[in-house]
C-alpha positions as a Markdown table, in Angstrom:
| # | Residue | x | y | z |
|---|---|---|---|---|
| 1 | Unk | 36.7 | -27.7 | 36.9 |
| 2 | Unk | 36.8 | -24.8 | 34.4 |
| 3 | Unk | 39.3 | -26.7 | 31.9 |
| 4 | Unk | 36.8 | -29.6 | 31.9 |
| 5 | Unk | 33.7 | -27.5 | 31.5 |
| 6 | Unk | 34.7 | -24.5 | 29.4 |
| 7 | Unk | 38.1 | -25.2 | 28.3 |
| 8 | Unk | 40.1 | -22.6 | 30.2 |
| 9 | Unk | 42.8 | -22.4 | 33.2 |
| 10 | Unk | 41.4 | -21.6 | 36.7 |
| 11 | Unk | 43.1 | -20.1 | 39.6 |
| 12 | Unk | 41.5 | -20.0 | 43.0 |
| 13 | Unk | 42.3 | -17.8 | 45.8 |
| 14 | Unk | 40.3 | -16.9 | 49.0 |
| 15 | Unk | 40.3 | -13.2 | 49.9 |
| 16 | Unk | 38.3 | -11.1 | 52.3 |
| 17 | Unk | 34.9 | -9.9 | 52.0 |
| 18 | Unk | 36.0 | -7.2 | 49.8 |
| 19 | Unk | 36.8 | -7.0 | 46.0 |
| 20 | Unk | 40.5 | -7.7 | 45.6 |
| 21 | Unk | 42.4 | -4.7 | 45.5 |
| 22 | Unk | 44.9 | -5.8 | 42.8 |
| 23 | Unk | 44.8 | -8.6 | 40.2 |
| 24 | Unk | 44.8 | -12.1 | 41.5 |
| 25 | Unk | 47.9 | -14.1 | 40.7 |
| 26 | Unk | 47.9 | -16.8 | 37.9 |
| 27 | Unk | 48.7 | -20.3 | 38.3 |
| 28 | Unk | 48.5 | -22.4 | 35.4 |
| 29 | Unk | 46.3 | -25.6 | 36.0 |
| 30 | Unk | 46.7 | -25.0 | 39.9 |
| 31 | Unk | 43.5 | -24.9 | 42.0 |
| 32 | Unk | 44.7 | -23.1 | 45.3 |
| 33 | Unk | 42.6 | -24.0 | 48.5 |
| 34 | Unk | 42.2 | -21.0 | 50.8 |
| 35 | Unk | 45.4 | -19.3 | 51.3 |
| 36 | Unk | 47.5 | -22.5 | 51.7 |
| 37 | Unk | 49.4 | -22.4 | 48.4 |
| 38 | Unk | 51.5 | -19.4 | 49.6 |
| 39 | Unk | 51.4 | -16.7 | 52.4 |
| 40 | Unk | 52.0 | -13.9 | 49.8 |
| 41 | Unk | 48.9 | -14.8 | 47.6 |
| 42 | Unk | 46.0 | -14.4 | 50.2 |
| 43 | Unk | 45.8 | -13.1 | 53.8 |
| 44 | Unk | 45.9 | -15.6 | 56.7 |
| 45 | Unk | 42.5 | -14.5 | 57.7 |
| 46 | Unk | 41.2 | -15.8 | 54.3 |
| 47 | Unk | 40.3 | -19.3 | 54.8 |
| 48 | Unk | 36.6 | -18.9 | 54.6 |
| 49 | Unk | 35.2 | -21.2 | 52.1 |
| 50 | Unk | 31.9 | -19.0 | 52.0 |
| 51 | Unk | 33.9 | -16.0 | 50.3 |
| 52 | Unk | 36.1 | -16.9 | 47.3 |
| 53 | Unk | 37.3 | -15.3 | 44.1 |
| 54 | Unk | 37.7 | -17.5 | 41.3 |
| 55 | Unk | 39.9 | -16.5 | 38.4 |
| 56 | Unk | 39.3 | -18.1 | 34.9 |
| 57 | Unk | 41.8 | -18.0 | 32.1 |
| 58 | Unk | 40.7 | -17.6 | 28.6 |
| 59 | Unk | 37.0 | -16.6 | 29.3 |
| 60 | Unk | 35.0 | -13.5 | 29.4 |
| 61 | Unk | 31.6 | -12.0 | 29.5 |
| 62 | Unk | 30.2 | -14.7 | 28.0 |
| 63 | Unk | 30.8 | -17.2 | 30.5 |
| 64 | Unk | 30.9 | -14.5 | 33.6 |
| 65 | Unk | 27.5 | -13.4 | 32.9 |
| 66 | Unk | 25.9 | -16.8 | 32.6 |
| 67 | Unk | 27.6 | -17.9 | 35.8 |
| 68 | Unk | 26.7 | -14.9 | 38.0 |
| 69 | Unk | 23.1 | -15.3 | 36.9 |
| 70 | Unk | 22.9 | -19.0 | 37.7 |
| 71 | Unk | 24.9 | -18.4 | 40.8 |
| 72 | Unk | 22.2 | -15.6 | 42.0 |
| 73 | Unk | 19.4 | -18.3 | 41.0 |
| 74 | Unk | 20.8 | -20.4 | 44.1 |
| 75 | Unk | 18.9 | -19.7 | 47.3 |
| 76 | Unk | 22.5 | -20.5 | 49.3 |
| 77 | Unk | 24.6 | -17.6 | 47.3 |
| 78 | Unk | 24.4 | -14.4 | 49.2 |
| 79 | Unk | 26.4 | -12.6 | 46.5 |
| 80 | Unk | 27.9 | -13.3 | 43.0 |
| 81 | Unk | 29.8 | -10.9 | 40.5 |
| 82 | Unk | 32.2 | -10.8 | 37.9 |
| 83 | Unk | 34.8 | -8.6 | 36.4 |
| 84 | Unk | 36.8 | -8.6 | 33.0 |
| 85 | Unk | 39.8 | -6.8 | 34.3 |
| 86 | Unk | 41.0 | -5.6 | 30.8 |
| 87 | Unk | 40.0 | -6.5 | 27.4 |
| 88 | Unk | 43.6 | -7.3 | 26.7 |
| 89 | Unk | 44.2 | -9.7 | 29.2 |
| 90 | Unk | 42.6 | -13.4 | 29.3 |
| 91 | Unk | 41.3 | -13.2 | 32.5 |
| 92 | Unk | 37.8 | -13.2 | 34.1 |
| 93 | Unk | 37.2 | -13.0 | 37.7 |
| 94 | Unk | 34.2 | -14.2 | 39.7 |
| 95 | Unk | 33.3 | -13.4 | 43.5 |
| 96 | Unk | 31.1 | -15.6 | 45.3 |
| 97 | Unk | 29.8 | -15.3 | 48.8 |
| 98 | Unk | 27.6 | -18.0 | 50.4 |
| 99 | Unk | 25.5 | -18.3 | 53.4 |
| 100 | Unk | 27.2 | -20.4 | 56.2 |
| 101 | Unk | 27.2 | -23.8 | 55.5 |
| 102 | Unk | 27.7 | -23.8 | 51.7 |
| 103 | Unk | 31.0 | -23.6 | 50.0 |
| 104 | Unk | 31.4 | -21.3 | 47.2 |
| 105 | Unk | 33.1 | -23.9 | 45.1 |
| 106 | Unk | 30.2 | -26.1 | 45.4 |
| 107 | Unk | 28.0 | -23.2 | 44.5 |
| 108 | Unk | 30.3 | -22.5 | 41.3 |
| 109 | Unk | 30.1 | -26.2 | 40.3 |
| 110 | Unk | 26.5 | -26.5 | 40.7 |
| 111 | Unk | 26.0 | -23.1 | 38.5 |
| 112 | Unk | 28.4 | -24.7 | 35.8 |
| 113 | Unk | 26.4 | -27.8 | 35.8 |
| 114 | Unk | 23.3 | -25.6 | 35.5 |
| 115 | Unk | 24.5 | -24.1 | 32.5 |
| 116 | Unk | 25.6 | -27.0 | 30.7 |
| 117 | Unk | 22.1 | -28.4 | 31.4 |
| 118 | Unk | 20.6 | -25.3 | 29.8 |
| 119 | Unk | 22.8 | -25.6 | 26.7 |
| 120 | Unk | 21.7 | -29.3 | 26.4 |
| 121 | Unk | 18.0 | -28.2 | 26.4 |
| 122 | Unk | 18.4 | -25.5 | 24.1 |
| 123 | Unk | 20.2 | -27.9 | 21.7 |
| 124 | Unk | 17.5 | -30.7 | 22.3 |
| 125 | Unk | 14.7 | -28.0 | 21.5 |
| 126 | Unk | 16.5 | -26.6 | 18.5 |
| 127 | Unk | 17.1 | -30.2 | 17.0 |
| 128 | Unk | 13.3 | -31.2 | 17.7 |
| 129 | Unk | 11.9 | -28.0 | 16.1 |
| 130 | Unk | 14.3 | -28.4 | 13.1 |
| 131 | Unk | 13.1 | -32.0 | 12.6 |
| 132 | Unk | 9.4 | -30.8 | 13.0 |
| 133 | Unk | 10.0 | -28.1 | 10.4 |
| 134 | Unk | 11.8 | -30.3 | 8.0 |
| 135 | Unk | 9.0 | -32.9 | 8.3 |
| 136 | Unk | 6.2 | -30.5 | 7.9 |
| 137 | Unk | 7.9 | -28.9 | 4.6 |
| 138 | Unk | 9.0 | -32.3 | 3.1 |
| 139 | Unk | 12.7 | -31.3 | 3.5 |
| 140 | Unk | 15.5 | -34.1 | 4.1 |
| 141 | Unk | 16.5 | -34.5 | 7.7 |
| 142 | Unk | 20.2 | -33.9 | 7.3 |
| 143 | Unk | 22.3 | -31.3 | 9.0 |
| 144 | Unk | 22.3 | -30.3 | 12.8 |
| 145 | Unk | 18.9 | -31.9 | 13.4 |
| 146 | Unk | 20.2 | -35.5 | 12.7 |
| 147 | Unk | 23.5 | -35.1 | 14.2 |
| 148 | Unk | 24.3 | -35.7 | 17.8 |
| 149 | Unk | 25.7 | -33.2 | 19.8 |
| 150 | Unk | 29.4 | -32.5 | 19.4 |
| 151 | Unk | 30.0 | -32.7 | 23.0 |
| 152 | Unk | 28.3 | -36.1 | 23.4 |
| 153 | Unk | 30.4 | -37.6 | 20.5 |
| 154 | Unk | 33.8 | -35.8 | 21.8 |
| 155 | Unk | 33.9 | -33.7 | 18.5 |
| 156 | Unk | 35.1 | -30.4 | 18.9 |
| 157 | Unk | 33.2 | -27.2 | 17.5 |
| 158 | Unk | 36.1 | -26.5 | 15.3 |
| 159 | Unk | 35.7 | -29.9 | 13.4 |
| 160 | Unk | 32.0 | -29.4 | 13.0 |
| 161 | Unk | 32.4 | -26.0 | 11.3 |
């Protein structure tokens, strides 16, 4: 999920309603479901899909704050918070608690989709405004306004710079 949307690795571990007292273990490319990966990673009582802490590798406050904001806009989310344990570590933890009947993982997927939709809308609005400005001022329609989104064409942001 995180790799496809934000380019990072994600580890998922369920935990009790309190914040974890120690850092989550990191599993490259592995998504743990509940405490089923191993008994030492999460307590046996932590199989609650409504209370989950997600750990993103390679992400920071940029995604954390936007994700927390989008999660809290959902009426199904009771609590959402994030933390970056230390600036020298490439981890960002997101704690999600949902109302009964809604899985935390579903709420995170929806919030990430909403972030993507907002980014697409901002890019579309920017391109429209740039084209309008260029037309009003007799400028050529070259540059960002006439190019397709790098995401839509499969071109990375490094290649467009």
